[in-house]
Structure formats: structure tokens, C-alpha cells
Coordinates of N, CA and C in Angstrom, one line a residue:
X1 N 11.9 -32.7 27.3 CA 13.2 -32.4 26.6 C 12.9 -31.7 25.3
X2 N 11.9 -32.1 24.6 CA 11.6 -31.4 23.3 C 11.2 -30.0 23.5
X3 N 10.4 -29.7 24.5 CA 10.0 -28.4 24.8 C 11.2 -27.5 25.1
X4 N 12.2 -28.0 25.8 CA 13.4 -27.3 26.2 C 14.2 -27.0 24.9
X5 N 14.3 -27.9 24.0 CA 15.0 -27.7 22.8 C 14.3 -26.6 21.9
X6 N 13.0 -26.7 21.9 CA 12.2 -25.8 21.1 C 12.4 -24.3 21.7
X7 N 12.4 -24.2 23.0 CA 12.6 -22.9 23.6 C 14.0 -22.4 23.3
X8 N 14.9 -23.3 23.4 CA 16.3 -22.9 23.1 C 16.5 -22.5 21.6
X9 N 15.8 -23.2 20.7 CA 15.8 -22.8 19.3 C 15.2 -21.4 19.1
X10 N 14.1 -21.2 19.8 CA 13.4 -19.9 19.6 C 14.3 -18.8 20.1
X11 N 14.9 -18.9 21.2 CA 15.7 -17.9 21.8 C 17.1 -17.8 21.1
X12 N 17.7 -18.9 20.9 CA 19.1 -18.9 20.4 C 19.2 -18.6 19.0
X13 N 18.2 -18.9 18.2 CA 18.3 -18.7 16.8 C 17.6 -17.4 16.3
X14 N 16.9 -16.7 17.1 CA 16.2 -15.5 16.7 C 15.1 -15.9 15.8
X15 N 14.1 -16.5 16.3 CA 13.0 -17.1 15.4 C 12.3 -16.0 14.5
X16 N 12.4 -14.8 14.9 CA 11.7 -13.8 14.0 C 12.3 -13.6 12.7
X17 N 13.6 -14.0 12.5 CA 14.3 -13.8 11.3 C 14.6 -15.1 10.5
X18 N 14.1 -16.2 11.1 CA 14.4 -17.5 10.5 C 13.4 -17.9 9.4
X19 N 13.9 -18.5 8.4 CA 13.0 -19.0 7.4 C 12.8 -20.5 7.7
X20 N 11.8 -21.1 7.1 CA 11.5 -22.5 7.3 C 12.7 -23.3 7.0
X21 N 13.5 -23.0 5.9 CA 14.7 -23.7 5.5 C 15.7 -23.7 6.6
X22 N 15.9 -22.5 7.2 CA 17.0 -22.4 8.3 C 16.6 -23.2 9.5
X23 N 15.3 -23.2 9.8 CA 14.8 -23.9 11.0 C 15.0 -25.4 10.7
X24 N 14.6 -25.9 9.5 CA 14.8 -27.3 9.1 C 16.3 -27.7 9.2
X25 N 17.2 -26.8 8.7 CA 18.6 -27.1 8.8 C 19.0 -27.3 10.3
X26 N 18.6 -26.4 11.1 CA 19.0 -26.5 12.5 C 18.4 -27.8 13.2
X27 N 17.1 -28.1 12.9 CA 16.5 -29.3 13.5 C 17.2 -30.5 12.9
X28 N 17.5 -30.5 11.6 CA 18.1 -31.7 11.0 C 19.5 -31.9 11.6
X29 N 20.2 -30.9 12.0 CA 21.5 -31.0 12.7 C 21.3 -31.7 14.0
X30 N 20.2 -31.3 14.7 CA 19.9 -31.9 16.0 C 19.6 -33.4 15.8
X31 N 18.9 -33.7 14.7 CA 18.6 -35.2 14.4 C 19.9 -35.9 14.2
X32 N 20.9 -35.3 13.4 CA 22.1 -35.9 13.1 C 23.0 -36.1 14.4
X33 N 22.8 -35.2 15.4 CA 23.6 -35.3 16.6 C 22.9 -36.2 17.6
X34 N 21.7 -36.7 17.3 CA 21.0 -37.6 18.1 C 20.2 -36.9 19.2
X35 N 20.0 -35.6 19.1 CA 19.3 -34.9 20.1 C 17.8 -35.0 19.9
X36 N 17.4 -35.2 18.7 CA 16.0 -35.2 18.3 C 15.8 -36.5 17.4
X37 N 14.6 -37.1 17.6 CA 14.3 -38.3 16.8 C 13.9 -37.9 15.5
X38 N 14.3 -38.6 14.4 CA 13.9 -38.2 13.1 C 12.4 -38.1 12.8
X39 N 11.7 -39.0 13.4 CA 10.2 -38.9 13.2 C 9.6 -37.7 13.9
X40 N 10.3 -37.1 14.8 CA 9.7 -35.9 15.5 C 10.2 -34.6 14.8
X41 N 11.1 -34.7 13.9 CA 11.7 -33.5 13.3 C 10.6 -32.6 12.6
X42 N 9.8 -33.2 11.7 CA 8.8 -32.5 11.0 C 7.9 -31.7 11.9
X43 N 7.5 -32.4 13.0 CA 6.5 -31.8 13.9 C 7.2 -30.6 14.6
X44 N 8.5 -30.8 15.0 CA 9.2 -29.7 15.7 C 9.3 -28.5 14.7
X45 N 9.7 -28.8 13.5 CA 9.8 -27.7 12.5 C 8.5 -26.9 12.3
X46 N 7.4 -27.7 12.2 CA 6.1 -27.0 12.0 C 5.8 -26.1 13.2
X47 N 6.1 -26.7 14.4 CA 5.8 -25.9 15.7 C 6.6 -24.6 15.8
X48 N 7.9 -24.8 15.4 CA 8.8 -23.6 15.5 C 8.4 -22.6 14.4
X49 N 8.1 -23.0 13.2 CA 7.6 -22.1 12.2 C 6.3 -21.4 12.6
X50 N 5.4 -22.1 13.2 CA 4.1 -21.5 13.6 C 4.4 -20.5 14.8
X51 N 5.3 -20.9 15.7 CA 5.6 -20.0 16.8 C 6.3 -18.7 16.3
X52 N 7.1 -18.9 15.3 CA 7.8 -17.7 14.7 C 6.8 -16.8 14.1
X53 N 5.8 -17.4 13.4 CA 4.7 -16.6 12.7 C 3.9 -15.8 13.8
X54 N 3.6 -16.5 14.9 CA 2.8 -15.9 16.0 C 3.6 -14.8 16.6
X55 N 4.9 -15.0 16.8 CA 5.8 -13.9 17.3 C 5.8 -12.7 16.4
X56 N 5.9 -13.0 15.1 CA 5.9 -11.9 14.1 C 4.6 -11.1 14.2
X57 N 3.5 -11.8 14.3 CA 2.2 -11.1 14.4 C 2.1 -10.3 15.6
X58 N 2.6 -10.8 16.7 CA 2.5 -10.1 18.0 C 3.4 -8.9 17.9
X59 N 4.6 -9.0 17.3 CA 5.5 -7.9 17.2 C 4.8 -6.8 16.3
X60 N 4.2 -7.2 15.2 CA 3.5 -6.2 14.4 C 2.4 -5.5 15.2
X61 N 1.7 -6.3 15.9 CA 0.6 -5.7 16.7 C 1.1 -4.7 17.7
X62 N 2.2 -5.0 18.4 CA 2.8 -4.1 19.4 C 3.4 -2.9 18.7
X63 N 4.0 -3.0 17.5 CA 4.5 -1.8 16.8 C 3.4 -0.9 16.4
X64 N 2.3 -1.5 15.8 CA 1.1 -0.8 15.4 C 0.5 0.0 16.6
X65 N 0.4 -0.7 17.8 CA -0.1 -0.1 19.0 C 0.7 1.1 19.4
X66 N 2.1 1.0 19.4 CA 2.9 2.1 19.8 C 2.9 3.2 18.8
X67 N 2.8 2.9 17.5 CA 2.7 4.0 16.5 C 1.4 4.7 16.7
X68 N 0.3 4.0 16.9 CA -1.0 4.7 17.2 C -0.9 5.6 18.4
X69 N -0.2 5.1 19.4 CA -0.1 6.0 20.6 C 0.7 7.2 20.3
X70 N 1.8 7.0 19.5 CA 2.7 8.2 19.1 C 1.9 9.2 18.3
X71 N 1.1 8.6 17.3 CA 0.3 9.5 16.5 C -0.7 10.3 17.3
X72 N -1.3 9.7 18.3 CA -2.3 10.3 19.1 C -1.7 11.4 19.9
X73 N -0.5 11.3 20.3 CA 0.2 12.3 21.2 C 0.9 13.4 20.4
X74 N 1.1 13.2 19.1 CA 1.8 14.2 18.3 C 0.8 14.7 17.3
X75 N 0.6 16.0 17.3 CA -0.3 16.5 16.2 C 0.3 16.5 14.9
X76 N -0.2 15.6 14.0 CA 0.3 15.5 12.6 C -0.7 16.1 11.7
X77 N -0.2 16.7 10.6 CA -1.1 17.2 9.6 C -1.7 16.0 8.7
X78 N -2.9 16.0 8.4 CA -3.5 15.0 7.6 C -3.4 15.4 6.1
X79 N -3.7 14.6 5.2 CA -3.6 14.9 3.8 C -4.6 16.0 3.5
X80 N -5.7 16.0 4.2 CA -6.7 17.0 4.0 C -6.2 18.4 4.4
X81 N -5.5 18.4 5.6 CA -4.9 19.6 6.1 C -3.9 20.2 5.1
X82 N -3.0 19.3 4.6 CA -2.0 19.7 3.6 C -2.6 20.2 2.3
X83 N -3.6 19.6 1.8 CA -4.3 20.0 0.6 C -4.9 21.4 0.8
X84 N -5.5 21.6 2.0 CA -6.2 22.9 2.3 C -5.1 24.0 2.3
X85 N -4.0 23.7 2.9 CA -2.9 24.7 3.0 C -2.3 25.0 1.6
X86 N -2.2 24.0 0.8 CA -1.7 24.1 -0.5 C -2.6 25.0 -1.4
X87 N -3.9 24.8 -1.2 CA -4.9 25.7 -1.9 C -4.8 27.1 -1.4
X88 N -4.6 27.3 -0.1 CA -4.5 28.6 0.4 C -3.3 29.3 -0.1
X89 N -2.2 28.6 -0.2 CA -0.9 29.2 -0.7 C -1.1 29.6 -2.1
X90 N -1.7 28.7 -2.9 CA -2.0 29.0 -4.3 C -2.8 30.3 -4.4
X91 N -3.9 30.4 -3.6 CA -4.7 31.6 -3.7 C -4.0 32.9 -3.3
X92 N -3.1 32.8 -2.2 CA -2.3 33.9 -1.8 C -1.3 34.3 -2.8
X93 N -0.7 33.3 -3.5 CA 0.2 33.5 -4.5 C -0.4 34.3 -5.7
X94 N -1.6 33.9 -6.0 CA -2.3 34.5 -7.1 C -2.6 36.0 -6.8
X95 N -3.1 36.2 -5.5 CA -3.4 37.6 -5.1 C -2.1 38.4 -5.1
X96 N -1.0 37.8 -4.7 CA 0.3 38.6 -4.6 C 0.7 39.0 -6.0
X97 N 0.5 38.0 -7.0 CA 0.9 38.3 -8.4 C 0.0 39.5 -8.9
X98 N -1.3 39.4 -8.6 CA -2.2 40.5 -9.0 C -1.8 41.8 -8.4
X99 N -1.4 41.8 -7.2 CA -1.0 43.1 -6.5 C 0.3 43.7 -7.0
X100 N 1.2 42.8 -7.4 CA 2.5 43.3 -8.0 C 2.3 43.8 -9.4
X101 N 1.3 43.4 -10.1 CA 1.0 43.9 -11.5 C 0.4 45.3 -11.5
X102 N -0.2 45.7 -10.4 CA -0.9 47.0 -10.3 C 0.1 48.1 -10.1

């Protein structure tokens, strides 16, 4: 029964955005309604918070992985590339200024 409640809380409350306080409020409401025993509340809260943190880490990993794939497939200029182009523009600008003075 507790596992079912925990899964419902994870899905129904959007665990990725919940703070520990909001989780505690929700679990305490279940205690008041008699759905959860008071002595089990702290353990449930801890498990839900831990699960939320795990889900956040997994989501971050997945996002990083997708970003890495996108970067690999799209040619992006590096800082070094941009600095080299900037230096080249400066040099060309200087040459152009010299040519127009003549």
C-alpha cells in the first residue's frame, strides 16, 4: 500500500518540482486522513525526497547527453575560432585603413 501511495505521489505531484516542505505537507495530509501511519511519515518523506533528487539527476544527465549529441552534429564555433576571426578582422581593418590613406 505504501509503495502505491509513493508512486502516486511521485506521479501526481510532479516530484521534480516539489520541495521537501511540499512533500511533507502532502504526506502529513495523508496522515491526517488516516492513509499513512504517523510513524511512517518521516520515512516516506525521506524516500520521496531521495527519489526526487534521483529523478532530477537522471533528467540532468539525459539533457546533458542530448546537448552533447546536438553539439556533435552541429558545427559550432569555439572561443578559439571566434578569437582567431576577430584578430583577422582587426588585421584586415588595419590594412584597409592603410590602403584608404594612400
